[in-house]
Amino acid sequence: MTIEKIAVIGSGTMGKQIALNAAIHGINVKLTDAFPESLKKAQAWADEYLQGRIDKERMTEEQVKEARSNIKFVYDLEEAIADVECVIEVIVEDLTTKLNLFAKLDKMCPPEVILASNTSSFVPSKLAKAVRDGRKGKVIDMHFFNPVLVMKLVEIVRGPDTDDDTVDAIVGLGEKMGKTPVVLDKEINGFVVNRIMGRTFEEACRLIEAGIATPEVIDICAEIGLRHPMGPCKLMDLNGIDTCLRVREQRYEESQEEIDKPPLVMKQMVEKGLYGRKTGEGFYKYD
Ligand code: NAD
């Protein structure tokens, strides 16, 4: 099965980028959000991004026109999921909220529609609990990386019930979107990249908490000493400290291991509303 028409639910940091990435690669995409304000912002962001591509001569006017015609910003959920082959869920990293949405989608979508999630941590079998038996084979994780328009990897995680056709179709969709898919056949919280990256984030936070290094010093060390393209503090600001904290809390809840306890500095920043780029301040300040 080749996926040509998708719906993306959630137009925040990741959803807007996933949708635009799909549109640029010739996929018909409808982007929606429960909060109209978020969808409006996503549309303005997409317009600005595409104009920037023309200005920088990275895309021609014709290519931009084509991308614009492939993406629709839709305020109504029912309209967004009508006549699509796959829905990608990109809403807040909260299990109850995701399960409610999956249960709703299961009732609203025809049985052959694939329900994929961009979750950073919840394995497909957890999300599949919300759907009827006949749909469990169609539930899969499709984990993109931020910034989606730049990062080539997509982790595809299958659950014990995910069927081969669903895996193949999602691999095909990832490739069509210009990504390099890796398929994980076994479920594990955080998958591969976030397990590695999460440790870096935690260590960076602990160095800050202990007063040993500032975010600037940590980022310089990672960027020059490890040749990471972006230091961990800049990356946490980009990903959203709130999202990073939720991922850590969820991991700790599952493992109950001391090493997975969310760092104090992350909690304090979230309490103060310092979520990173999305709120204008995190480890760094943004205009
Ligand atoms: P975000 O907070 O920026 O955006 C979430 C969006 O979902 C918001 O626009 C919100 O209005 C919308 N929303 C919330 N509940 C909804 C509902 N019930 N129905 C429809 N829309 C709803 O979050 P994000 O950073 O884009 O993360 C989204 C998902 O992607 C999470 O599962 C997260 O773990 C995952 N993810 C995030 C990153 C990252 O770098 N931020 C990277 C990979 C994966």
Short mmCIF file of C-alpha atoms and ligand atoms in Angstrom, two decimals:
data_model
loop_
_atom_site.label_atom_id
_atom_site.label_comp_id
_atom_site.label_asym_id
_atom_site.label_seq_id
_atom_site.Cartn_x
_atom_site.Cartn_y
_atom_site.Cartn_z
CA MET A 1 0.00 0.00 0.00
CA THR A 2 1.34 3.43 -0.92
CA ILE A 3 0.32 6.30 1.31
CA GLU A 4 -0.50 9.47 -0.59
CA LYS A 5 -3.02 11.21 1.64
CA ILE A 6 -2.45 11.83 5.32
CA ALA A 7 -3.84 13.81 8.24
CA VAL A 8 -1.55 15.27 10.89
CA ILE A 9 -3.20 15.97 14.24
CA GLY A 10 -1.42 18.53 16.42
CA SER A 11 0.12 21.60 14.80
CA GLY A 12 2.71 22.48 17.46
CA THR A 13 6.50 22.28 17.25
CA MET A 14 6.54 18.91 15.47
CA GLY A 15 3.15 18.59 13.77
CA LYS A 16 3.50 21.70 11.61
CA GLN A 17 6.93 20.58 10.43
CA ILE A 18 5.85 16.99 9.71
CA ALA A 19 2.89 18.27 7.71
CA LEU A 20 4.96 20.76 5.71
CA ASN A 21 7.70 18.20 5.12
CA ALA A 22 5.07 15.84 3.70
CA ALA A 23 3.58 18.58 1.50
CA ILE A 24 6.99 19.53 0.10
CA HIS A 25 7.48 15.87 -0.85
CA GLY A 26 4.25 15.67 -2.81
CA ILE A 27 2.00 14.13 -0.16
CA ASN A 28 -1.50 15.41 0.28
CA VAL A 29 -1.77 16.51 3.89
CA LYS A 30 -4.43 17.99 6.13
CA LEU A 31 -3.16 19.56 9.34
CA THR A 32 -5.50 20.06 12.28
CA ASP A 33 -5.39 20.97 15.97
CA ALA A 34 -7.86 21.10 18.83
CA PHE A 35 -6.74 24.70 19.43
CA PRO A 36 -7.45 27.03 16.47
CA GLU A 37 -4.80 29.48 17.67
CA SER A 38 -2.11 26.82 17.27
CA LEU A 39 -3.28 26.00 13.74
CA LYS A 40 -3.28 29.68 12.79
CA LYS A 41 0.29 30.03 14.05
CA ALA A 42 1.30 26.90 12.13
CA GLN A 43 -0.14 28.31 8.91
CA ALA A 44 1.71 31.61 9.39
CA TRP A 45 4.91 29.70 10.14
CA ALA A 46 4.52 27.53 7.01
CA ASP A 47 3.93 30.62 4.83
CA GLU A 48 7.02 32.29 6.23
CA TYR A 49 9.12 29.15 5.85
CA LEU A 50 8.12 28.67 2.21
CA GLN A 51 8.72 32.34 1.40
CA GLY A 52 12.16 31.99 3.01
CA ARG A 53 12.91 29.03 0.72
CA ILE A 54 12.16 31.19 -2.31
CA ASP A 55 14.21 34.10 -0.95
CA LYS A 56 17.18 31.83 -0.31
CA GLU A 57 16.72 30.17 -3.70
CA ARG A 58 16.34 26.75 -2.11
CA MET A 59 12.97 26.23 -3.77
CA THR A 60 11.48 27.66 -6.94
CA GLU A 61 8.19 29.56 -6.95
CA GLU A 62 6.70 26.59 -8.79
CA GLN A 63 7.85 24.12 -6.09
CA VAL A 64 6.45 26.35 -3.35
CA LYS A 65 3.16 26.66 -5.18
CA GLU A 66 3.00 22.88 -5.42
CA ALA A 67 3.81 22.45 -1.70
CA ARG A 68 1.16 25.03 -0.76
CA SER A 69 -1.43 23.20 -2.82
CA ASN A 70 -0.59 19.92 -1.03
CA ILE A 71 -1.26 21.22 2.48
CA LYS A 72 -4.61 22.21 3.95
CA PHE A 73 -5.11 23.74 7.39
CA VAL A 74 -8.36 22.26 8.64
CA TYR A 75 -10.14 23.31 11.84
CA ASP A 76 -12.55 20.38 12.03
CA LEU A 77 -11.24 16.92 13.00
CA GLU A 78 -13.83 15.00 11.00
CA GLU A 79 -12.98 16.96 7.86
CA ALA A 80 -9.24 16.51 8.49
CA ILE A 81 -9.39 12.72 8.67
CA ALA A 82 -11.87 12.23 5.83
CA ASP A 83 -10.45 10.29 2.89
CA VAL A 84 -6.90 9.75 4.21
CA GLU A 85 -4.88 6.55 4.35
CA CYS A 86 -2.93 7.42 7.46
CA VAL A 87 -3.31 9.69 10.46
CA ILE A 88 -0.17 10.88 12.25
CA GLU A 89 -0.88 11.90 15.83
CA VAL A 90 1.45 14.68 17.02
CA ILE A 91 -0.28 16.00 20.13
CA VAL A 92 1.01 16.61 23.63
CA GLU A 93 3.07 13.79 25.23
CA ASP A 94 0.43 12.71 27.72
CA LEU A 95 -0.79 9.12 27.63
CA THR A 96 -4.40 9.78 28.67
CA THR A 97 -4.78 12.55 26.08
CA LYS A 98 -3.28 10.35 23.37
CA LEU A 99 -5.47 7.37 24.34
CA ASN A 100 -8.60 9.52 24.20
CA LEU A 101 -7.66 10.68 20.72
CA PHE A 102 -6.81 7.16 19.51
CA ALA A 103 -10.19 5.87 20.79
CA LYS A 104 -11.94 8.71 18.96
CA LEU A 105 -9.97 8.12 15.74
CA ASP A 106 -10.67 4.39 15.91
CA LYS A 107 -14.40 5.12 15.85
CA MET A 108 -14.17 7.82 13.18
CA CYS A 109 -11.75 6.26 10.64
CA PRO A 110 -12.46 3.33 8.31
CA PRO A 111 -10.75 0.10 9.49
CA GLU A 112 -7.91 0.21 6.93
CA VAL A 113 -6.64 3.61 8.05
CA ILE A 114 -3.23 3.50 9.77
CA LEU A 115 -2.92 5.32 13.10
CA ALA A 116 0.70 6.41 13.56
CA SER A 117 2.10 8.35 16.51
CA ASN A 118 5.07 10.68 16.68
CA THR A 119 5.32 10.01 20.42
CA SER A 120 8.78 10.24 21.94
CA SER A 121 8.22 7.36 24.30
CA PHE A 122 4.91 5.47 24.26
CA VAL A 123 5.24 2.12 22.52
CA PRO A 124 2.53 1.07 20.02
CA SER A 125 1.04 -1.62 22.29
CA LYS A 126 0.28 1.11 24.88
CA LEU A 127 -1.53 3.27 22.32
CA ALA A 128 -3.26 0.26 20.76
CA LYS A 129 -5.07 -0.33 24.07
CA ALA A 130 -7.42 2.48 23.03
CA VAL A 131 -8.52 0.84 19.77
CA ARG A 132 -10.66 -2.16 18.90
CA ASP A 133 -9.02 -5.52 18.15
CA GLY A 134 -9.46 -5.15 14.39
CA ARG A 135 -7.37 -1.94 14.35
CA LYS A 136 -4.45 -3.04 16.56
CA GLY A 137 -2.47 -4.16 13.49
CA LYS A 138 -2.68 -0.60 12.15
CA VAL A 139 -1.12 1.13 15.16
CA ILE A 140 2.54 2.10 14.85
CA ASP A 141 5.03 4.71 16.03
CA MET A 142 6.61 7.02 13.46
CA HIS A 143 9.10 9.12 15.40
CA PHE A 144 10.51 12.15 13.60
CA PHE A 145 13.28 14.41 14.87
CA ASN A 146 13.39 18.12 15.41
CA PRO A 147 13.90 20.08 13.15
CA VAL A 148 11.92 17.73 10.92
CA LEU A 149 12.72 19.58 7.72
CA VAL A 150 16.43 18.99 8.34
CA MET A 151 16.72 15.73 10.26
CA LYS A 152 16.78 12.68 8.01
CA LEU A 153 16.05 9.93 10.51
CA VAL A 154 12.65 8.49 11.32
CA GLU A 155 12.37 5.71 13.92
CA ILE A 156 9.54 3.33 13.14
CA VAL A 157 8.50 1.15 16.04
CA ARG A 158 6.20 -1.79 15.60
CA GLY A 159 4.21 -3.33 18.41
CA PRO A 160 3.49 -7.04 18.86
CA ASP A 161 0.22 -6.64 16.92
CA THR A 162 1.39 -4.24 14.18
CA ASP A 163 1.00 -5.99 10.83
CA ASP A 164 3.69 -6.18 8.13
CA ASP A 165 1.64 -4.17 5.63
CA THR A 166 1.45 -1.28 8.08
CA VAL A 167 5.21 -1.37 8.67
CA ASP A 168 5.89 -1.45 4.92
CA ALA A 169 3.45 1.38 4.23
CA ILE A 170 5.00 3.59 6.95
CA VAL A 171 8.53 2.83 5.75
CA GLY A 172 7.37 3.86 2.26
CA LEU A 173 5.83 7.06 3.61
CA GLY A 174 9.05 7.89 5.50
CA GLU A 175 11.10 7.37 2.34
CA LYS A 176 8.69 9.46 0.29
CA MET A 177 9.14 12.22 2.86
CA GLY A 178 12.89 12.14 2.19
CA LYS A 179 13.76 10.34 5.42
CA THR A 180 15.88 7.33 6.30
CA PRO A 181 13.61 4.98 8.22
CA VAL A 182 14.90 2.50 10.79
CA VAL A 183 12.49 -0.13 12.01
CA LEU A 184 12.60 -1.33 15.61
CA ASP A 185 10.94 -4.72 15.92
CA LYS A 186 11.00 -4.71 19.71
CA GLU A 187 9.27 -2.17 21.88
CA ILE A 188 11.36 -0.14 24.30
CA ASN A 189 10.50 3.11 26.06
CA GLY A 190 12.30 6.03 24.40
CA PHE A 191 13.36 3.89 21.40
CA VAL A 192 17.05 4.30 20.47
CA VAL A 193 17.85 7.96 19.86
CA ASN A 194 16.05 9.36 22.89
CA ARG A 195 17.62 6.81 25.20
CA ILE A 196 21.05 7.99 24.11
CA MET A 197 20.12 11.69 23.90
CA GLY A 198 18.18 11.61 27.20
CA ARG A 199 21.33 10.65 29.09
CA THR A 200 23.13 13.64 27.54
CA PHE A 201 20.29 15.96 28.58
CA GLU A 202 20.27 14.60 32.12
CA GLU A 203 24.02 14.96 32.51
CA ALA A 204 23.92 18.52 31.17
CA CYS A 205 21.18 19.40 33.70
CA ARG A 206 23.11 17.80 36.55
CA LEU A 207 26.28 19.75 35.66
CA ILE A 208 24.22 22.95 35.77
CA GLU A 209 22.57 21.97 39.07
CA ALA A 210 25.96 21.26 40.62
CA GLY A 211 27.23 24.67 39.47
CA ILE A 212 30.01 23.02 37.50
CA ALA A 213 29.22 24.36 34.04
CA THR A 214 26.88 26.90 32.45
CA PRO A 215 24.64 25.97 29.50
CA GLU A 216 27.01 27.94 27.25
CA VAL A 217 30.07 25.96 28.43
CA ILE A 218 28.23 22.63 28.12
CA ASP A 219 27.13 23.45 24.58
CA ILE A 220 30.62 24.55 23.54
CA CYS A 221 32.05 21.31 24.95
CA ALA A 222 29.51 19.16 23.10
CA GLU A 223 29.76 21.12 19.86
CA ILE A 224 33.55 21.40 19.69
CA GLY A 225 34.66 18.48 21.85
CA LEU A 226 32.12 15.95 20.57
CA ARG A 227 31.33 17.58 17.24
CA HIS A 228 27.62 17.55 18.00
CA PRO A 229 25.94 20.01 15.62
CA MET A 230 24.04 21.50 18.56
CA GLY A 231 24.83 21.31 22.28
CA PRO A 232 22.32 19.64 24.64
CA CYS A 233 21.03 22.88 26.20
CA LYS A 234 20.30 24.44 22.81
CA LEU A 235 18.67 21.19 21.75
CA MET A 236 16.47 21.03 24.88
CA ASP A 237 15.39 24.63 24.17
CA LEU A 238 14.53 23.62 20.62
CA ASN A 239 12.62 20.50 21.66
CA GLY A 240 10.74 22.24 24.48
CA ILE A 241 11.76 21.77 28.12
CA ASP A 242 8.14 20.84 28.93
CA THR A 243 8.25 18.00 26.40
CA CYS A 244 11.69 16.89 27.66
CA LEU A 245 10.36 16.82 31.24
CA ARG A 246 7.26 14.81 30.30
CA VAL A 247 9.45 12.27 28.52
CA ARG A 248 11.70 11.93 31.59
CA GLU A 249 8.74 11.66 33.98
CA GLN A 250 7.18 9.00 31.84
CA ARG A 251 10.44 7.04 31.67
CA TYR A 252 10.87 7.23 35.46
CA GLU A 253 7.27 6.19 36.04
CA GLU A 254 7.91 3.06 34.03
CA SER A 255 11.39 2.14 35.25
CA GLN A 256 11.39 3.53 38.82
CA GLU A 257 15.17 3.65 38.47
CA GLU A 258 17.04 6.48 40.20
CA ILE A 259 18.99 7.25 37.01
CA ASP A 260 15.73 8.07 35.18
CA LYS A 261 14.51 10.63 37.77
CA PRO A 262 13.81 13.95 35.99
CA PRO A 263 16.54 16.52 36.77
CA LEU A 264 15.56 19.27 39.20
CA VAL A 265 16.62 22.06 36.85
CA MET A 266 14.13 20.82 34.22
CA LYS A 267 11.28 20.83 36.76
CA GLN A 268 12.18 24.32 37.98
CA MET A 269 12.32 25.69 34.45
CA VAL A 270 8.90 24.25 33.60
CA GLU A 271 7.44 25.69 36.83
CA LYS A 272 8.72 29.11 35.74
CA GLY A 273 7.34 28.73 32.19
CA LEU A 274 10.84 28.59 30.69
CA TYR A 275 10.01 26.06 27.98
CA GLY A 276 12.72 27.12 25.53
CA ARG A 277 12.18 28.64 22.11
CA LYS A 278 8.41 28.25 22.19
CA THR A 279 8.06 30.61 25.16
CA GLY A 280 11.02 32.84 24.26
CA GLU A 281 13.24 31.66 27.11
CA GLY A 282 14.79 28.41 28.26
CA PHE A 283 18.48 27.92 28.90
CA TYR A 284 18.87 30.86 26.50
CA LYS A 285 16.74 33.89 25.62
CA TYR A 286 15.12 34.21 22.16
CA ASP A 287 13.61 37.14 20.31
P1 NAD B 1 3.66 20.95 21.22
O1 NAD B 1 3.21 21.20 22.62
O2 NAD B 1 4.53 21.94 20.57
O3 NAD B 1 2.38 20.75 20.27
C1 NAD B 1 1.31 19.91 20.60
C2 NAD B 1 0.09 20.37 19.83
O4 NAD B 1 -0.97 19.45 20.07
C3 NAD B 1 -0.42 21.76 20.25
O5 NAD B 1 -0.56 22.57 19.09
C4 NAD B 1 -1.77 21.48 20.90
O6 NAD B 1 -2.69 22.52 20.67
C5 NAD B 1 -2.17 20.19 20.20
N1 NAD B 1 -3.11 19.36 20.95
C6 NAD B 1 -3.09 19.03 22.25
N2 NAD B 1 -4.07 18.17 22.54
C7 NAD B 1 -4.74 17.94 21.37
C8 NAD B 1 -5.85 17.13 21.00
N3 NAD B 1 -6.47 16.38 21.89
N4 NAD B 1 -6.24 17.14 19.72
C9 NAD B 1 -5.61 17.88 18.79
N5 NAD B 1 -4.54 18.68 19.09
C10 NAD B 1 -4.12 18.69 20.37
O7 NAD B 1 4.32 19.51 21.26
P2 NAD B 1 5.41 18.90 20.25
O8 NAD B 1 6.75 19.24 20.75
O9 NAD B 1 5.02 19.19 18.85
O10 NAD B 1 5.21 17.34 20.55
C11 NAD B 1 4.16 16.60 19.98
C12 NAD B 1 4.50 15.13 20.04
O11 NAD B 1 5.73 14.90 19.31
C13 NAD B 1 4.74 14.59 21.44
O12 NAD B 1 4.26 13.28 21.50
C14 NAD B 1 6.25 14.63 21.57
O13 NAD B 1 6.76 13.74 22.51
C15 NAD B 1 6.67 14.26 20.16
N6 NAD B 1 8.01 14.69 19.75
C16 NAD B 1 8.45 15.95 20.06
C17 NAD B 1 9.74 16.34 19.65
C18 NAD B 1 10.24 17.71 19.94
O14 NAD B 1 11.42 17.98 19.67
N7 NAD B 1 9.45 18.64 20.45
C19 NAD B 1 10.54 15.45 18.92
C20 NAD B 1 10.05 14.17 18.60
C21 NAD B 1 8.78 13.81 19.03
#
